[in-house]
Coordinates of C-alpha atoms and ligand atoms in Angstrom, one line a residue:
M162 CA 28.1 -3.5 -23.2
H163 CA 27.5 -7.2 -23.9
P164 CA 26.2 -8.0 -27.2
W165 CA 23.6 -10.6 -25.8
A166 CA 22.1 -8.4 -23.3
A167 CA 18.2 -6.6 -24.0
T168 CA 16.0 -4.9 -21.3
A169 CA 11.7 -5.3 -20.9
I170 CA 9.0 -3.8 -19.1
S171 CA 5.9 -5.7 -18.5
C172 CA 2.9 -4.6 -16.4
A173 CA 1.5 -6.9 -13.3
N174 CA -2.3 -8.1 -14.1
I175 CA -5.6 -8.4 -12.4
A176 CA -7.9 -11.1 -13.9
L177 CA -11.6 -10.3 -14.4
I178 CA -12.4 -13.9 -15.6
K179 CA -10.1 -16.0 -13.5
Y180 CA -7.1 -19.3 -14.5
W181 CA -8.1 -21.1 -11.5
G182 CA -6.7 -25.9 -12.0
N183 CA -4.9 -27.0 -15.5
R184 CA -5.4 -29.7 -17.8
D185 CA -1.9 -29.7 -18.3
P186 CA 0.1 -28.5 -15.2
E187 CA 3.4 -28.5 -16.7
L188 CA 2.6 -26.3 -19.9
H189 CA 0.0 -24.5 -17.4
I190 CA -2.7 -25.1 -20.0
P191 CA -5.5 -24.1 -18.1
S192 CA -9.0 -25.7 -17.5
S193 CA -10.6 -22.6 -18.6
G194 CA -10.4 -19.3 -20.3
S195 CA -9.4 -15.8 -18.9
I196 CA -9.5 -12.6 -18.7
S197 CA -7.3 -9.6 -17.5
I198 CA -6.8 -6.0 -17.5
N199 CA -3.0 -4.8 -17.1
L200 CA -1.9 -2.6 -14.6
D201 CA -0.5 0.5 -15.6
G202 CA 2.4 2.0 -13.3
L203 CA 3.2 -1.1 -11.0
Y204 CA 5.2 -3.8 -13.4
S205 CA 8.4 -5.4 -13.2
R206 CA 12.0 -4.7 -15.2
T207 CA 14.0 -7.3 -16.4
G208 CA 17.4 -8.1 -17.5
V209 CA 18.8 -10.5 -19.4
T210 CA 22.5 -11.5 -20.2
F211 CA 23.7 -14.1 -21.9
D212 CA 27.6 -14.9 -20.7
P213 CA 30.2 -17.5 -22.6
A214 CA 31.6 -17.3 -19.2
A215 CA 28.7 -18.1 -16.6
L216 CA 28.9 -21.7 -15.3
A217 CA 25.3 -21.4 -14.3
D218 CA 21.7 -19.3 -14.9
Q219 CA 21.9 -16.4 -12.1
L220 CA 18.6 -15.0 -11.1
I221 CA 18.5 -11.4 -8.4
L222 CA 15.5 -10.1 -7.6
N223 CA 15.0 -7.2 -6.5
G224 CA 18.7 -6.7 -5.3
E225 CA 19.2 -10.2 -3.8
N226 CA 19.5 -13.7 -4.9
A227 CA 16.7 -15.4 -5.9
P228 CA 14.7 -18.0 -4.3
A229 CA 16.0 -21.7 -5.5
T230 CA 12.1 -22.5 -7.1
A231 CA 12.5 -18.6 -8.4
L232 CA 15.4 -20.3 -10.7
E233 CA 14.2 -22.9 -11.6
R234 CA 11.4 -21.4 -13.3
A235 CA 13.4 -18.7 -15.3
S236 CA 15.9 -21.4 -15.6
A237 CA 13.2 -23.3 -17.2
L238 CA 12.4 -20.3 -19.3
L239 CA 15.4 -19.6 -20.6
E240 CA 16.3 -22.9 -21.8
R241 CA 13.2 -22.9 -24.1
V242 CA 14.6 -19.8 -25.4
R243 CA 18.5 -21.2 -25.8
E244 CA 16.9 -23.9 -27.9
M245 CA 14.6 -21.7 -29.8
A246 CA 18.1 -19.7 -30.6
G247 CA 20.1 -22.7 -30.1
L248 CA 22.3 -20.7 -28.2
R249 CA 23.9 -22.7 -25.3
F250 CA 25.5 -20.1 -22.8
H251 CA 23.7 -19.5 -19.6
A252 CA 22.3 -15.9 -18.6
R253 CA 22.2 -13.3 -15.8
V254 CA 18.7 -12.4 -14.7
E255 CA 18.5 -9.2 -13.3
S256 CA 14.8 -8.2 -12.2
E257 CA 12.8 -5.5 -9.7
N258 CA 9.3 -5.2 -9.0
N259 CA 8.8 -1.2 -8.6
F260 CA 5.4 -2.5 -6.6
P261 CA 6.6 -3.2 -3.1
T262 CA 6.4 -6.5 -2.2
G263 CA 4.4 -8.8 0.2
T264 CA 1.2 -6.5 -1.7
G265 CA -0.9 -9.1 -3.1
I266 CA 0.5 -8.1 -7.0
A267 CA 1.6 -11.5 -8.8
S268 CA 5.2 -10.2 -9.1
S269 CA 5.4 -13.4 -11.5
A270 CA 3.3 -12.8 -14.2
S271 CA 5.0 -9.2 -14.8
G272 CA 8.2 -10.6 -14.3
F273 CA 7.7 -13.9 -16.5
A274 CA 6.6 -11.9 -19.5
A275 CA 9.3 -9.0 -19.0
L276 CA 11.6 -12.5 -18.7
A277 CA 10.2 -14.0 -22.1
L278 CA 10.9 -11.0 -23.6
A279 CA 14.1 -9.5 -23.0
A280 CA 15.5 -13.6 -22.9
S281 CA 14.5 -13.7 -26.5
R282 CA 15.5 -10.3 -27.7
A283 CA 18.8 -11.0 -25.9
A284 CA 19.5 -14.7 -28.0
G285 CA 18.5 -13.1 -31.1
L286 CA 15.2 -13.9 -31.3
E287 CA 12.2 -11.8 -32.6
L288 CA 8.5 -13.3 -31.7
D289 CA 5.4 -12.2 -32.3
E290 CA 3.3 -11.3 -29.6
A291 CA 1.2 -14.9 -29.7
S292 CA 5.1 -16.5 -29.3
L293 CA 5.8 -14.9 -26.2
S294 CA 2.9 -14.8 -24.7
R295 CA 2.9 -18.7 -25.0
L296 CA 6.7 -19.0 -23.4
A297 CA 5.8 -16.6 -20.6
R298 CA 3.0 -19.1 -20.1
S299 CA 5.3 -21.6 -19.8
A300 CA 7.1 -20.0 -16.5
S301 CA 3.4 -18.3 -15.1
G302 CA 0.0 -19.2 -16.2
S303 CA -0.9 -15.8 -15.9
A304 CA 2.6 -14.1 -17.2
C305 CA 1.2 -14.8 -21.0
R306 CA -1.7 -12.0 -20.1
S307 CA 1.2 -9.7 -19.2
V308 CA 2.5 -9.8 -22.8
P309 CA 0.0 -8.0 -24.9
G310 CA -1.4 -4.9 -23.9
G311 CA -5.0 -3.5 -22.3
F312 CA -7.4 -6.2 -22.1
V313 CA -6.7 -9.3 -22.2
E314 CA -8.2 -12.4 -23.3
W315 CA -6.6 -15.8 -23.1
Q316 CA -7.7 -18.4 -24.3
A317 CA -7.6 -21.9 -22.9
G318 CA -6.9 -23.7 -26.3
E319 CA -5.2 -27.8 -25.5
S320 CA -1.7 -27.5 -26.9
D321 CA 1.7 -25.7 -26.0
Q322 CA 1.0 -23.8 -29.5
N323 CA -2.6 -22.8 -29.2
S324 CA -3.1 -21.3 -25.5
Y325 CA -2.1 -18.1 -25.6
A326 CA -3.4 -14.1 -25.1
F327 CA -4.3 -11.3 -27.3
S328 CA -5.7 -8.0 -26.6
I329 CA -9.3 -7.5 -27.0
A330 CA -9.5 -3.7 -26.4
P331 CA -6.6 -1.3 -26.1
A332 CA -5.5 0.2 -23.0
G333 CA -7.1 3.4 -24.2
H334 CA -10.7 1.9 -24.4
W335 CA -12.2 2.2 -20.5
D336 CA -10.7 4.5 -17.9
L337 CA -10.8 2.0 -15.2
V338 CA -9.2 1.9 -12.2
D339 CA -7.6 -0.6 -10.1
C340 CA -7.9 0.3 -6.0
V341 CA -5.6 -2.2 -4.3
A342 CA -7.3 -2.6 -0.5
V343 CA -4.1 -3.9 1.1
I344 CA -5.0 -5.6 4.1
S345 CA -2.1 -7.7 4.9
Q346 CA 1.3 -7.4 3.8
T347 CA 2.8 -11.0 4.4
H348 CA 3.4 -13.9 2.0
K349 CA 0.6 -16.2 1.2
S350 CA 0.1 -19.5 2.7
I351 CA 0.2 -21.5 -0.3
P352 CA 1.8 -20.8 -3.3
S353 CA -0.7 -20.1 -6.5
Q354 CA 1.2 -23.1 -8.5
A355 CA 0.4 -25.4 -5.8
G356 CA -3.5 -24.0 -5.3
H357 CA -4.3 -25.0 -9.2
R358 CA -3.2 -28.4 -8.6
L359 CA -5.9 -28.8 -6.0
A360 CA -9.0 -27.2 -8.2
D361 CA -9.8 -30.9 -9.7
T362 CA -10.6 -32.1 -6.4
S363 CA -13.4 -29.6 -5.6
P364 CA -16.9 -31.1 -6.5
L365 CA -17.4 -27.4 -7.7
Q366 CA -14.7 -26.7 -10.8
A367 CA -16.3 -28.2 -13.2
A368 CA -19.0 -26.6 -12.9
R369 CA -16.9 -24.0 -12.6
V370 CA -14.5 -25.1 -15.7
A371 CA -18.2 -25.6 -18.1
D372 CA -19.8 -22.5 -17.1
T373 CA -16.4 -20.9 -18.0
P374 CA -17.2 -19.8 -22.0
R375 CA -21.0 -18.0 -20.1
R376 CA -19.1 -16.0 -17.8
L377 CA -16.1 -14.7 -20.9
A378 CA -18.9 -14.2 -23.1
I379 CA -20.8 -11.6 -20.8
C380 CA -17.5 -10.2 -19.8
R381 CA -16.1 -9.6 -22.9
R382 CA -19.1 -7.7 -24.1
A383 CA -19.2 -6.0 -21.1
I384 CA -16.1 -4.6 -22.3
L385 CA -16.5 -4.5 -25.5
E386 CA -19.6 -2.2 -24.6
R387 CA -18.4 -0.1 -21.1
D388 CA -21.0 -1.2 -19.6
F389 CA -20.0 -1.4 -15.7
E390 CA -23.0 -3.0 -14.3
A391 CA -22.9 -5.8 -16.4
L392 CA -19.4 -6.0 -15.4
A393 CA -19.2 -5.7 -11.9
Q394 CA -21.9 -8.8 -11.9
I395 CA -19.7 -11.2 -13.7
V396 CA -16.5 -10.2 -12.1
E397 CA -17.6 -11.0 -8.5
L398 CA -19.4 -14.2 -10.0
D399 CA -16.4 -15.6 -11.7
S400 CA -14.4 -14.6 -8.3
N401 CA -16.9 -16.1 -6.1
L402 CA -17.2 -19.2 -7.8
M403 CA -12.9 -19.4 -7.6
H404 CA -13.3 -18.9 -4.5
A405 CA -15.8 -21.6 -3.5
V406 CA -13.8 -23.3 -5.7
M407 CA -10.8 -23.2 -3.5
M408 CA -12.8 -23.4 0.4
T409 CA -14.6 -26.7 -1.2
S410 CA -10.6 -28.1 -2.2
S411 CA -9.0 -31.3 0.0
P412 CA -7.4 -29.9 1.5
A413 CA -9.4 -26.2 1.8
L414 CA -8.0 -23.4 0.8
F415 CA -9.1 -20.1 2.8
Y416 CA -6.8 -17.0 1.2
W417 CA -9.9 -14.5 2.9
L418 CA -8.6 -12.5 5.7
P419 CA -12.0 -11.2 8.2
A420 CA -11.4 -7.7 6.8
T421 CA -11.6 -9.9 3.4
L422 CA -15.0 -9.9 3.5
Q423 CA -15.7 -7.0 5.2
V424 CA -14.4 -4.7 2.1
I425 CA -16.4 -6.9 -0.2
L426 CA -19.6 -6.2 1.9
S427 CA -18.9 -2.7 2.4
V428 CA -18.5 -2.5 -1.8
M429 CA -21.8 -4.2 -2.0
A430 CA -23.8 -1.9 0.0
W431 CA -21.7 1.0 -1.5
R432 CA -23.3 -0.3 -5.0
K433 CA -26.5 -0.6 -3.7
G434 CA -26.0 3.0 -2.6
G435 CA -25.1 3.6 -6.3
V436 CA -22.1 4.4 -6.2
P437 CA -20.6 1.8 -9.7
V438 CA -18.1 -0.3 -8.0
C439 CA -17.5 -3.5 -8.0
Y440 CA -14.4 -6.4 -6.3
T441 CA -12.2 -9.4 -7.5
I442 CA -10.1 -11.2 -5.3
D443 CA -6.7 -13.2 -6.4
A444 CA -5.1 -16.1 -3.9
G445 CA -4.1 -14.2 -1.0
P446 CA -5.9 -11.3 1.2
N447 CA -6.2 -8.4 -0.5
V448 CA -9.2 -6.5 -2.4
H449 CA -9.3 -5.3 -5.9
V450 CA -12.1 -2.4 -6.1
L451 CA -13.1 -1.6 -9.2
C452 CA -14.6 1.8 -11.0
Q453 CA -14.3 4.0 -13.6
A454 CA -11.5 6.2 -13.2
G455 CA -14.4 9.1 -11.6
Y456 CA -15.2 7.4 -8.9
A457 CA -11.3 6.6 -7.9
P458 CA -10.5 9.4 -5.7
E459 CA -13.8 8.7 -3.9
I460 CA -13.7 5.3 -3.9
T461 CA -10.3 5.3 -2.5
E462 CA -11.2 7.6 0.0
R463 CA -13.6 5.5 1.5
L464 CA -11.2 2.4 1.8
N465 CA -8.6 4.7 3.2
Q466 CA -11.0 4.7 6.1
T467 CA -11.9 1.2 6.0
E468 CA -10.7 -0.7 9.1
R469 CA -8.0 -2.8 8.7
V470 CA -7.3 -1.5 5.5
M471 CA -3.5 -1.0 5.2
R472 CA -2.9 1.1 2.2
V473 CA -4.6 1.6 -0.8
L474 CA -2.4 1.3 -4.2
T475 CA -4.5 2.6 -8.0
A476 CA -3.8 1.1 -11.2
H477 CA -5.6 2.1 -14.6
P478 CA -5.3 0.1 -18.2
G479 CA -2.0 -0.7 -19.1
G480 CA 0.6 -1.1 -22.3
P481 CA 2.4 -4.5 -23.4
T482 CA 5.5 -5.7 -22.3
H483 CA 7.5 -3.5 -23.8
L484 CA 11.6 -2.9 -24.8
L485 CA 13.5 -1.2 -22.6
A486 CA 16.9 -1.3 -24.2
E487 CA 18.0 -3.6 -27.2
V488 CA 22.1 -3.8 -27.9
D489 CA 22.7 -6.1 -31.1
Ligands
LIG268 C1 -5.6 -16.5 -8.8 O1 0.0 -17.8 -13.1 O2 0.2 -17.5 -10.5 O3 -4.5 -15.2 -9.6 O4 0.5 -20.9 -13.3 O5 1.3 -21.6 -11.5 O6 2.5 -19.8 -11.7 P1 1.7 -20.2 -12.3 O7 -0.3 -19.6 -11.5 P2 -0.6 -17.9 -11.8 O8 -2.2 -17.7 -11.2 C2 -2.7 -17.3 -11.4 C3 -3.8 -17.8 -10.5 C4 -5.1 -16.4 -9.5 C5 -5.8 -15.6 -11.5 C6 -5.4 -15.2 -12.4 O9 -4.8 -14.3 -12.4 O10 -6.1 -15.4 -13.3

């Protein structure tokens, strides 16, 4: 085994209060804070080896050479690690997601969180959780939330130093289930990185950002008190606000497909009919349908029977990013 090698595992996450728009797009210092749940069982496994003989950084994603943009982002993170560790070697990175690509589950969050831990350990660094979260954030904003476990809040901060995520409750605190209704398996048209840059062109973004501390407080309390009805209302409002900003940006961003709205309307009708369930949608057409564990089989069944829902993935709250193997 190589002396400068480590492998880490990290869960994907779903935001309950969304991150959309940056005050510093280079460092991913967000315009406002966000809250998410790590998704157990949907993870990236990333191995890093610093190699004195390598002439450049190399990134293998799911067994194939990664696109240049992904390699650039990984290299920038590796560069930060090399600076911190006083190391000059290039690295070989191999990353795999266990969830199917093109299902709308963002792999950048889990991939870059796992890369932050694997690369820092492979370089001989022992970073604390906040520093790891900051390192992951430098590559992809939402990745900072996959570093701590369970229910996680990313405090926006205003600099590289104070913009990081921490756990507000462990995974075992509340057995919520994310039933992901997959509507389209094709890649999203506008990557979120480009979308964030458009947020401030919407006249609604300033109002959304100004109201975020209120929504964060309601969401935090709903999680801590396991109050599903309060959670449902704030989660749907927050998702609708983000999509309203997207739809009113210049140019306008429409991530929804007709089937997205169909699932939204079904979920609203189910809740009205007494089933505690709510929806949230990221930068894509698939709908994350949240419920408490006891309702998950019924919700999965209902979603499977919904027209144009191709498949349903389910995930419970997941733990923190952790090392799989370390060689000194
Ligand atoms: C809609 O973290 O993917 O999923 O920082 O440019 O990598 P970059 O963006 P990314 O944005 C995620 C946007 C979102 C909402 C969220 O996860 O909070």
